[in-house]
XYZ file of C-alpha atoms in Angstrom:
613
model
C 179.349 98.161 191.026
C 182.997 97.350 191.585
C 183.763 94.802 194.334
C 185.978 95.548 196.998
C 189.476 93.842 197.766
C 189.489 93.910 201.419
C 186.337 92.762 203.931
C 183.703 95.414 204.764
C 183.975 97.613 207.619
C 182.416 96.384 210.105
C 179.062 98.496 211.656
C 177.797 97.369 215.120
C 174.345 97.493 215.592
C 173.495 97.442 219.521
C 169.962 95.516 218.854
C 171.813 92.540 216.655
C 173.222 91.190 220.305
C 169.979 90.923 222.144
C 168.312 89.012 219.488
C 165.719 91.531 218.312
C 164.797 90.832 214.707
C 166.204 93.040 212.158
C 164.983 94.210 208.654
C 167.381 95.701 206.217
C 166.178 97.856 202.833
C 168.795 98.707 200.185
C 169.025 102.501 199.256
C 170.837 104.609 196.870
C 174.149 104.473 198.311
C 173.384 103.185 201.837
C 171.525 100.723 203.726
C 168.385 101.224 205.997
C 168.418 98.497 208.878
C 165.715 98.415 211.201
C 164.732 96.759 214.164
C 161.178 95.203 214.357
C 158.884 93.903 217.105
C 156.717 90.564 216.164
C 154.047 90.158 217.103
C 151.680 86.832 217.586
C 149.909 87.751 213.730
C 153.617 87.749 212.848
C 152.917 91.283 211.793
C 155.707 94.272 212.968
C 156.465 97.770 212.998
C 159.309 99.702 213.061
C 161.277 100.668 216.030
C 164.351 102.240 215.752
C 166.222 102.765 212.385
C 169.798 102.785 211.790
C 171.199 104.341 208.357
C 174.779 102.544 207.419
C 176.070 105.442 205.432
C 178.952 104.814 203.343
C 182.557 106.570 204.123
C 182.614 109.892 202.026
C 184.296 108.962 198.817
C 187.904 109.492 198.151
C 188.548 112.301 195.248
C 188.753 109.997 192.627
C 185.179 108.184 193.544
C 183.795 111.641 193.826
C 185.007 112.677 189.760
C 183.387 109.002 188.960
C 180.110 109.485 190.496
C 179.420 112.772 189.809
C 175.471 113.453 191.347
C 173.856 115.537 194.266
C 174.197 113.667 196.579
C 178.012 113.315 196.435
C 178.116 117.014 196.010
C 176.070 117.287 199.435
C 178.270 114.931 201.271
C 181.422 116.726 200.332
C 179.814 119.712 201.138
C 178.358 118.513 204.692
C 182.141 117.732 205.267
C 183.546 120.776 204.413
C 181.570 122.598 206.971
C 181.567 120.215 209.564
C 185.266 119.125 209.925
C 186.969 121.024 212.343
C 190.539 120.731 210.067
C 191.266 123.511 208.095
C 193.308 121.957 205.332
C 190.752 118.820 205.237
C 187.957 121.347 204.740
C 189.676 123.341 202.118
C 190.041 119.944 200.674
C 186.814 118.951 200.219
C 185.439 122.267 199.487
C 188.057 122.498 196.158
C 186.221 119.640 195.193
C 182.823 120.332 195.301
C 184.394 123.799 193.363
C 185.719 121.106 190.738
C 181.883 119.472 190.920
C 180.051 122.608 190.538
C 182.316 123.697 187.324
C 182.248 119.855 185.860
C 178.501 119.877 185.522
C 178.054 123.492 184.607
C 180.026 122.673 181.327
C 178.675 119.596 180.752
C 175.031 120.908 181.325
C 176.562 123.700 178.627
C 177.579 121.458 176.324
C 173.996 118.966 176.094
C 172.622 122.654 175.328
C 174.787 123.708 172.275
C 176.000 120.343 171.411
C 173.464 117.647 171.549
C 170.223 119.533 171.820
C 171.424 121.757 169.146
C 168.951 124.065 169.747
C 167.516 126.745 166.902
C 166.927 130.240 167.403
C 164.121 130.863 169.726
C 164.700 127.612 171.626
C 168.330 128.123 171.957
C 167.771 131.215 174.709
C 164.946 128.861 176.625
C 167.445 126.709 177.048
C 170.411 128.796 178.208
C 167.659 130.102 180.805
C 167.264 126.982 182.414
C 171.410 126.370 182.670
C 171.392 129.609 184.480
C 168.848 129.067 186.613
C 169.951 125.585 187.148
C 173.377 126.740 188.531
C 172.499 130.324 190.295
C 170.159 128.613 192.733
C 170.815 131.065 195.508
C 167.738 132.843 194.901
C 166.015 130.040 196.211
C 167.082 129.762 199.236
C 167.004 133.769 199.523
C 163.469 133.965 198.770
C 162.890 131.199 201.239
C 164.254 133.457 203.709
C 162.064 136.669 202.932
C 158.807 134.463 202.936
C 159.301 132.738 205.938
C 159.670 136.176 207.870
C 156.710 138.182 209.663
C 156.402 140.427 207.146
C 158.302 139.606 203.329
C 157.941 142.576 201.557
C 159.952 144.825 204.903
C 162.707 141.927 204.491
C 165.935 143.540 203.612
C 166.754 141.050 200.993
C 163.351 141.385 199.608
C 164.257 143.759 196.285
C 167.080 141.653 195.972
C 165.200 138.309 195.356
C 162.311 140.638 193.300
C 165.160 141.866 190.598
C 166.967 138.382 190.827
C 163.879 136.975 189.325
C 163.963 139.553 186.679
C 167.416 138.518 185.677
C 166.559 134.824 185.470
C 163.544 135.864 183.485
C 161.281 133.908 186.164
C 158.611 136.710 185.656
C 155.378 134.738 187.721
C 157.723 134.779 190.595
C 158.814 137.975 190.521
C 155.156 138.901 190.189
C 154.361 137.212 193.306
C 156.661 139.085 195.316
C 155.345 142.455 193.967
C 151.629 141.625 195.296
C 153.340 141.792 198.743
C 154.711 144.872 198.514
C 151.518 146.264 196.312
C 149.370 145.483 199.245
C 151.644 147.611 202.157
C 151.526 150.606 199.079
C 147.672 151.087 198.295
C 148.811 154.537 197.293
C 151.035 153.355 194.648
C 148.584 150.223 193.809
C 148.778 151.686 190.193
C 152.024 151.827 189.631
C 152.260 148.321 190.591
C 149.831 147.235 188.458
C 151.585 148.786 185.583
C 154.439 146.835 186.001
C 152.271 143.323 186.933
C 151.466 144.113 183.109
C 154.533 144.603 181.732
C 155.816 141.647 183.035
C 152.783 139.355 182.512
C 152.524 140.769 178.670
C 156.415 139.312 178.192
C 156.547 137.143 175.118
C 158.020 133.708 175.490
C 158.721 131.335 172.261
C 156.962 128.051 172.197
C 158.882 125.798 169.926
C 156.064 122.926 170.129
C 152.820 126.396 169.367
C 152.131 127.289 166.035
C 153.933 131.001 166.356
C 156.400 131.166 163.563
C 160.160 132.363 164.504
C 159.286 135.673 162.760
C 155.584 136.227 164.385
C 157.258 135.675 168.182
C 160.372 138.542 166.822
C 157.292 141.030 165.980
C 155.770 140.863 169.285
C 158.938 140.762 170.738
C 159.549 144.044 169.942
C 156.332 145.707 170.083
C 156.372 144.421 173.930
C 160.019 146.073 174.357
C 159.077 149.143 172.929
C 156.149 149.529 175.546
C 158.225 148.924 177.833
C 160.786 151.732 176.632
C 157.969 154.036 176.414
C 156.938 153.642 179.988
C 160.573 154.449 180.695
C 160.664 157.606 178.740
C 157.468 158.733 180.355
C 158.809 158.305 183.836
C 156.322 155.973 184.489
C 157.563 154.845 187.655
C 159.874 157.523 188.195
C 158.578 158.099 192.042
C 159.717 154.143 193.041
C 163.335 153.529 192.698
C 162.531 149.657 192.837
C 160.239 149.579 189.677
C 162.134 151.686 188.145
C 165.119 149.849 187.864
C 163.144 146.829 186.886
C 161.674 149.047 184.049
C 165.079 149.447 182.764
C 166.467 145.495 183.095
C 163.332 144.762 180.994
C 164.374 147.467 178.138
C 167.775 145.443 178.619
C 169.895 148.322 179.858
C 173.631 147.788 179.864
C 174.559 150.259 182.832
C 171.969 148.447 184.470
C 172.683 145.215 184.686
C 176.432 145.961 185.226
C 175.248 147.482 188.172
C 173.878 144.697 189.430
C 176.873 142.672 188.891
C 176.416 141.185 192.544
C 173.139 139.380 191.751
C 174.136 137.990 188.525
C 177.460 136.659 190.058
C 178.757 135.922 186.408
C 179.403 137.065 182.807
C 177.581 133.917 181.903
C 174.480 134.919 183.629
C 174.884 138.599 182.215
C 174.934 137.101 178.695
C 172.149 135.048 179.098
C 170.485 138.033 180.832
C 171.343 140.151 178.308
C 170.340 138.147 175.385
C 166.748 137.788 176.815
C 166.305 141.315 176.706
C 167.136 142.632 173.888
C 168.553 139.261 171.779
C 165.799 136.550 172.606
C 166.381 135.309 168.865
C 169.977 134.711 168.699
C 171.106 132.170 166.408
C 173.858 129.551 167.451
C 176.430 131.199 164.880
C 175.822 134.675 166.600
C 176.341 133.434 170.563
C 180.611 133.970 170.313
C 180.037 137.138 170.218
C 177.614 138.228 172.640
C 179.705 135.581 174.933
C 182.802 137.707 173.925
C 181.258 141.317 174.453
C 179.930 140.339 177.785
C 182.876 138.760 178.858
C 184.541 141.896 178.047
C 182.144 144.197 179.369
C 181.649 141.854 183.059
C 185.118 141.427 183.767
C 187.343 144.421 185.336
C 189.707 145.638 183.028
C 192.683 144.141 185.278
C 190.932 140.817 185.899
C 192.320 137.688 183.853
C 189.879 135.223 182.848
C 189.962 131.910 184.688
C 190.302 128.623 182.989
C 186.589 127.860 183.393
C 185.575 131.187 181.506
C 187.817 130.099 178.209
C 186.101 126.790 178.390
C 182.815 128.488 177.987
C 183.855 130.822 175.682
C 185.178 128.008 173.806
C 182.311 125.780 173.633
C 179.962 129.243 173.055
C 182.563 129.391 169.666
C 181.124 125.568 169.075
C 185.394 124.665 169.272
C 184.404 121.562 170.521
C 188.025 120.609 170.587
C 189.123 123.509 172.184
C 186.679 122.394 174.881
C 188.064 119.150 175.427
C 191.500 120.784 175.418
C 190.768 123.558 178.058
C 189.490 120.734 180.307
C 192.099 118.822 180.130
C 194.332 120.898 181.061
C 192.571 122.651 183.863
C 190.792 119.870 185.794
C 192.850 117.627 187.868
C 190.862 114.103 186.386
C 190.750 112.358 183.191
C 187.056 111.674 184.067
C 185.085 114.619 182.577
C 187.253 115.026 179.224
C 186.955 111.076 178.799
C 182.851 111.233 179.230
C 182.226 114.212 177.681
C 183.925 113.450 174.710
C 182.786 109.811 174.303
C 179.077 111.375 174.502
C 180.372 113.980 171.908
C 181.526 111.065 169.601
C 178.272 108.864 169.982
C 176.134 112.018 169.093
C 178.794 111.627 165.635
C 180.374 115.202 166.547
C 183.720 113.890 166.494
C 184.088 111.866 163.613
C 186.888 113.766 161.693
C 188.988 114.338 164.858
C 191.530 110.832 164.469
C 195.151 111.026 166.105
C 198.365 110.588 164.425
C 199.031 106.937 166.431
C 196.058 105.292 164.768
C 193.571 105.918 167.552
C 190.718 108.227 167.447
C 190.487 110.618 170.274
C 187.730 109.223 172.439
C 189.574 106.275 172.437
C 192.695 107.568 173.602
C 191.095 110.049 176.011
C 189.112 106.473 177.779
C 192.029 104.603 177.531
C 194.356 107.531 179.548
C 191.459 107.510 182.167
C 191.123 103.928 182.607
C 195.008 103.844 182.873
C 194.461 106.272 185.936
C 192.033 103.892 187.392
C 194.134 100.824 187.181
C 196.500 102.664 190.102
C 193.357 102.752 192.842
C 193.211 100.110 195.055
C 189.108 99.043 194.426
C 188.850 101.047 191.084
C 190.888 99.036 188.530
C 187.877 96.796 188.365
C 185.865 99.880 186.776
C 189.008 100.227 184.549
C 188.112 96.965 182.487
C 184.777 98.342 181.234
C 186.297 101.244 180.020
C 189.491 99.203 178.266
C 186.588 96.404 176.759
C 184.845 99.799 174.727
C 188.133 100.402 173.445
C 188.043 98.319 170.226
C 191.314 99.558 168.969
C 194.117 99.382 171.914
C 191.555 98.110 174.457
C 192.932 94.923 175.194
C 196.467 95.506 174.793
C 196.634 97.921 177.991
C 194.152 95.660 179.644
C 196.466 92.994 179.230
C 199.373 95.379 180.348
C 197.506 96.971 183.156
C 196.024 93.356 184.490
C 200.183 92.052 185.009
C 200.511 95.190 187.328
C 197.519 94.621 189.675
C 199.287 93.506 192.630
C 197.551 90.103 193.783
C 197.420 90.683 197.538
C 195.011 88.304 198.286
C 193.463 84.817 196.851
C 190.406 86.702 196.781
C 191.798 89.378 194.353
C 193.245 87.077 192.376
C 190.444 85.436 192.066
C 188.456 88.708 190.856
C 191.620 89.125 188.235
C 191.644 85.470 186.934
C 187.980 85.571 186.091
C 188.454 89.010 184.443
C 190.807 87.339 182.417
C 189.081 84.324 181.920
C 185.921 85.900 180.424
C 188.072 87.421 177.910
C 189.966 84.607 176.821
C 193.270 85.995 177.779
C 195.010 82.643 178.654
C 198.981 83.777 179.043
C 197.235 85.919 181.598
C 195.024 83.241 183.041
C 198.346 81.260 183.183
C 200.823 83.691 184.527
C 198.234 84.348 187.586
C 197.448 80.557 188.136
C 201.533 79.900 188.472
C 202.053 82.989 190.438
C 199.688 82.062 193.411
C 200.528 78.157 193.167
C 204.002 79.147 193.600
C 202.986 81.410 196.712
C 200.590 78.851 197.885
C 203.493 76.327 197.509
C 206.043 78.193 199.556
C 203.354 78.350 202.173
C 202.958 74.762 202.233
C 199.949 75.084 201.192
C 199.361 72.031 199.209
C 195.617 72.083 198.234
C 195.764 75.529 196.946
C 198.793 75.441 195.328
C 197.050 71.935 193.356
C 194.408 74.099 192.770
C 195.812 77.084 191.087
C 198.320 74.661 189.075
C 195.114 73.008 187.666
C 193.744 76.193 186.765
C 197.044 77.131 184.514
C 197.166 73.547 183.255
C 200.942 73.357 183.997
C 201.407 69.738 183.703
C 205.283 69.891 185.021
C 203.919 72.300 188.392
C 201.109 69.984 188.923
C 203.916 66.611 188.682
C 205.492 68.609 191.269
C 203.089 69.397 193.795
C 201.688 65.886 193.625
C 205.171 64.328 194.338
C 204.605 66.518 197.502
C 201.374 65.107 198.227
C 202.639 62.195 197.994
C 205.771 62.787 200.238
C 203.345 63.970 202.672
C 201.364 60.875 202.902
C 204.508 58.661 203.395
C 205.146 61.453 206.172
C 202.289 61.401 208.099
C 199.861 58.155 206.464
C 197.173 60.185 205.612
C 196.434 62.459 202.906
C 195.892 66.333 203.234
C 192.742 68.180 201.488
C 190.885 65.286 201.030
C 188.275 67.814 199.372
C 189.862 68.392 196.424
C 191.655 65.194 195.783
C 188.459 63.432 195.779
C 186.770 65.765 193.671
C 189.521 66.137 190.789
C 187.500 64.558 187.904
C 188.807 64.968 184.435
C 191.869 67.417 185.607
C 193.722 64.437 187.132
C 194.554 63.684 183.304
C 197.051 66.800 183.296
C 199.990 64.580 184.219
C 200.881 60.984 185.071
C 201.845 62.017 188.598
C 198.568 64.045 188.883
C 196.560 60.868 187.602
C 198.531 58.074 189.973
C 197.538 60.635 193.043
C 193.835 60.567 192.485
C 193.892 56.995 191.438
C 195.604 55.824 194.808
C 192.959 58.265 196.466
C 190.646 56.089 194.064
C 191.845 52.791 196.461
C 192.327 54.343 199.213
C 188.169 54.780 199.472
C 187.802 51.664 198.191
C 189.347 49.697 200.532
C 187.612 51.757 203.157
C 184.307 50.827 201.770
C 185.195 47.226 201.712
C 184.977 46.459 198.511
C 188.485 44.871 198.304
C 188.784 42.827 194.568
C 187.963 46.601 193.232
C 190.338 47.704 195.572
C 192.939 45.015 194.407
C 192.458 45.443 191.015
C 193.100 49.194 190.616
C 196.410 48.670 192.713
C 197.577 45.864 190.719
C 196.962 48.622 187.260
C 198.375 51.314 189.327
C 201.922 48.847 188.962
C 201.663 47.039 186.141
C 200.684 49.960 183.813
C 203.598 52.206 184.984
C 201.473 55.027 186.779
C 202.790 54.619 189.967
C 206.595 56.105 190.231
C 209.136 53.433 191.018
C 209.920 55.219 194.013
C 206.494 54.408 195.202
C 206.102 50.585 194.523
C 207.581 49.440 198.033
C 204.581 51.751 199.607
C 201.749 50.407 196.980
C 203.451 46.736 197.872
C 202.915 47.369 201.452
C 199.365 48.285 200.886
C 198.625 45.092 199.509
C 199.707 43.149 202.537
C 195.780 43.571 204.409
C 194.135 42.474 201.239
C 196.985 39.204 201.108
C 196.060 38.524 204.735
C 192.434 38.355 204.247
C 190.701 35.043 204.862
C 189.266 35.209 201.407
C 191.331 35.164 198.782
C 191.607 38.287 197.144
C 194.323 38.101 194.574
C 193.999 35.663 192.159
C 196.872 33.651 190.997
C 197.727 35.559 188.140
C 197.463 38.896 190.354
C 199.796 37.215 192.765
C 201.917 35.921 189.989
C 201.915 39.507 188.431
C 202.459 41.461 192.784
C 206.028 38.697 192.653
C 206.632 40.408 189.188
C 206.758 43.866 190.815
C 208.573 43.023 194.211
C 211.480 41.156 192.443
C 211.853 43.824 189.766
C 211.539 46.290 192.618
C 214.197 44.470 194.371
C 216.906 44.115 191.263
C 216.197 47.644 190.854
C 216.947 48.657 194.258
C 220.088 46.484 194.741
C 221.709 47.870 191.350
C 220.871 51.781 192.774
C 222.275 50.982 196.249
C 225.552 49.311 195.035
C 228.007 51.109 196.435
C 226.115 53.687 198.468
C 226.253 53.678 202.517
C 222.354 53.305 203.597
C 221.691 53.454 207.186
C 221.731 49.848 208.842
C 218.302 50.197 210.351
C 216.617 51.491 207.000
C 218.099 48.710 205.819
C 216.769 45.973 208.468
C 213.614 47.440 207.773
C 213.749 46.907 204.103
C 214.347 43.277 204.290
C 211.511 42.923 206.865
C 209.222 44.464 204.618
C 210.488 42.266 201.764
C 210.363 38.924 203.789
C 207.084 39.777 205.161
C 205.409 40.385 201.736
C 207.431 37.191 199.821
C 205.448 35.186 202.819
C 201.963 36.432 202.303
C 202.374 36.060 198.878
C 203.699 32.591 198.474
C 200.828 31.747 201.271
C 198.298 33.788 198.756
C 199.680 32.040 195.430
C 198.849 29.048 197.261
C 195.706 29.509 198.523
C 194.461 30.644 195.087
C 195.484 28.152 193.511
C 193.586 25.532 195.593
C 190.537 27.871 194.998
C 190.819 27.974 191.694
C 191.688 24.201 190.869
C 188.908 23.179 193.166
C 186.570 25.956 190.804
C 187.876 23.796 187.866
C 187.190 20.658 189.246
């Protein structure tokens, strides 16, 4: 589940104020929160329930997660929106939805399943019935009425069931109008037979192929008979059901308004008079029907040549059709990545040395990389790329704009977890720079650490340290303290979390530590010249102390660093006009420290000759 760049909406809940304890359940797309009432057991119930529903998903998150319950939101939106343009909207995508799964649904049949004659029409029968579920809801209508079989859509749901070849259904309905007609009781149980004597193959029964074909036909030529006889002659209803079950042509053209489509007359078709066809043979039933459904001045739509194509098996006609007529790289990409894992596309490779799933993901991932939340989903896809994969991930990852230190986070560890360090480095220097121009020391430490730049990290830690002579006191203590190992990136780096080092030292008391880590700071040429009058100073409370802190040799080594400090300063200032004050200052400083050192030189020296003696 991608992560989002910005914080969550926010959802008030009136019971959180007045303290009433809450209980929260996740769901498939939402959460259930609840309010509860404890009691003294510390058992509770429920009291009122809140659903946080999710905002109804852009276009592109609808094409991604394609399921009913998008479909239902989109359509719940359509209807109740009170803009025309938003409705129209959302209703040309649940159109897009609707046509999306019909193919694919069409394509697991004659594709993956691969089903054999015999099973192949069981199976087109349930794609039908899976997408014409009007019926349903029709027939829910004429039972829930007074009286079913006087409902004027009653015949109409009867013969739909007959098209579908849902025969115990339609035999249902026909009780209810056998029992108002005890008169023509006979007639109707004429037909209860003919229907309940249908054959139907069982690919798992022990009925050969040929066996099933045999009483196939005798069944259909009972049926014809009864038709010739004018078996039900005297009811217009039965009779027309007589003649869908011989398969009649003019019939079921007739009845063009129930079956709704050519693909539903084909499948209709085929059941009654083809129920064998073999794979090879459905292009040109699909063909004929198309032909025979569609008016003579009607073009076909974009969705019809897709079926037609994949009832051809042109499997890359398919993938063609749809990518030219649907407005998303998300169904071609899919489709055809199933297509190649089921090892259907295997001799299909592209003249620029990809193979065309891999081109088809990489062009929808691409797409992704432009939404706002979705360029997170966009790495998955690029990392089951194994040819280009990488190289537009690392192309697409410089684009992501890095609006936040939150998103940049998400991109660095993306990055990180795939080893792609110029990357990792090129975000690291990006935000430090920001961070920097911010004043924002800490962060700007922090993200100069991460790209290991040794010169940006010199840099920021002569700012630290400009800061402390600023102000006396060090900024994001935090992460100073807590450097470890990363304060080796440069010398400046490594004299800022050493002087930290003292700095807690001292404050814990423990001065000769204290002392001695100052003293290396110096003499081992961490510490910038610039900062020895400041590290000189500091030594001043630890010369002062009643015990002697320094020993001789320190104090001998402090002298070292003052004079050389000194020569230093007098050969830089030669010349130069320095303030008068800065320079009273100076010499103060200078004085002050040549004191307390000559009084600390002596003082350790008595200690230490009396130690000897």
């Amino acid at each position: 589940m991608e992560e989002v760049d910005v914080e969550p909406a926010v959802t008030n809940i009136p019971a959180a104020s007045s303290g009433t304890h809450l209980g929260f359940a996740w769901g498939p797309g939402d959460i259930l929160v609840y309010e509860t009432l404890y009691k003294a057991s510390g058992k509770c119930r429920y009291q009122r329930i809140h659903t946080l529903l999710p905002s109804v998903r852009d276009p592109a998150t609808s094409m991604r997660t394609k399921n009913p319950t998008c479909m239902e939101e989109l359509q719940q939106v359509a209807v109740s929106t009170k803009v025309a343009e938003v409705a129209m909207q959302y209703g040309n995508q649940v159109s897009i939805l609707l046509a999306i799964e019909l193919i694919w649904n069409l394509c697991e049949v004659l594709f993956i399943d691969a089903a054999p004659a015999g099973s192949l029409l069981l199976h087109l029968l349930d794609w039908v019935r899976l997408h014409k579920a009007d019926v349903d809801e029709k027939a829910r209508e004429v039972l829930q009425s007074e009286s079913p079989a006087e409902h004027r859509d009653y015949w109409d749901v009867v013969v739909s069931y007959v098209l579908q070849g849902r025969l115990e259904e339609a035999r249902q309905m026909l009780v209810k109008q056998a029992t108002l007609q005890p008169a023509a009781r006979k007639m109707y149980k004429q037909m209860d037979t003919l229907l309940s004597k249908m054959p139907f193959y069982n690919p798992g029964g022990t009925q050969t192929l040929t066996e099933f074909d045999v009483k196939w036909r005798h069944w259909h030529e009972e049926v014809d008979r009864c038709l010739q006889d004018n078996s039900f002659a005297s009811n217009k209803h039965l009779e027309l059901i007589c003649k869908i079950l011989v398969g009649d042509e003019d019939t079921l053209l007739e009845h063009k308004d129930l079956l709704s489509t050519w693909y539903h007359f084909l499948v209709t078709r085929l059941l009654f008079c083809h129920p064998t066809v073999k794979p090879t043979e459905l292009h040109y039933y699909a063909q004929s029907c198309l032909t025979m459904f569609l008016d003579s001045r009607s073009v076909p739509e974009p969705l019809d040549s897709i079926l037609l194509a994949a009832f051809e098996f042109d499997i890359h006609q398919v993938i063609k059709d749809c990518s030219i007529a649907l407005n998303n790289w998300w169904f071609v990409a899919h489709l055809t990545d199933l297509l190649d894992h089921c090892k259907l596309l295997q001799s299909h490779n592209l003249h620029f040395g990809s193979n065309l799933r891999e081109f088809l993901l990489l062009e929808y991932a691409s797409g992704l990389f432009t939404h706002h939340s979705l360029w997170q989903l966009a790495v998955d896809y690029f990392d089951h790329c194994p040819e280009f994969g990488r190289v537009y991930l690392e192309l697409q990852i410089e684009r992501v704009p890095l609006d936040t230190e939150r998103k940049a986070l998400k991109v660095l560890r993306i990055c990180e977890q795939r080893q792609m360090s110029e990357q990792v480095r090129s975000i690291c220097k990006i935000m430090a720079m920001r961070a920097l121009r911010n004043n924002r020391l800490g962060s700007a430490l922090s993200w100069s650490i991460r790209a290991k730049d040794a010169a940006f990290a010199t840099l920021i830690s002569e700012r630290f340290l400009q800061d402390y002579c600023a102000r006396g006191t060090f900024s994001d203590l935090d992460l100073i303290d807590n450097l470890g190992p990363a304060m080796l990136l440069s010398d400046r780096l490594t004299f800022l979390g050493k002087y930290r080092e003292f700095h807690k030292l001292y404050g814990e008391k423990r001065f000769r530590e204290a002392s001695k880590l100052l003293l290396s700071l110096m003499t081992a040429k961490i510490a910038p010249r610039s900062f020895w009058m400041t590290l000189l100073t500091d030594a001043l409370p630890l010369l002062e102390q009643k015990e002697v802190i320094f020993s001789a040799d320190q104090t001998h080594e402090l002298m070292f660093c003052l004079e050389e400090l000194m020569s230093s300063l007098n050969t830089t200032t030669a010349g130069t006009d320095r303030p008068m004050q800065d320079e009273d200052i100076e010499v103060t400083k200078v004085e002050l420290l040549r004191l307390a050192l000559a009084r600390n030189l002596a003082m350790a020296i008595v200690k230490e000759g009396t130690v000897e003696a």
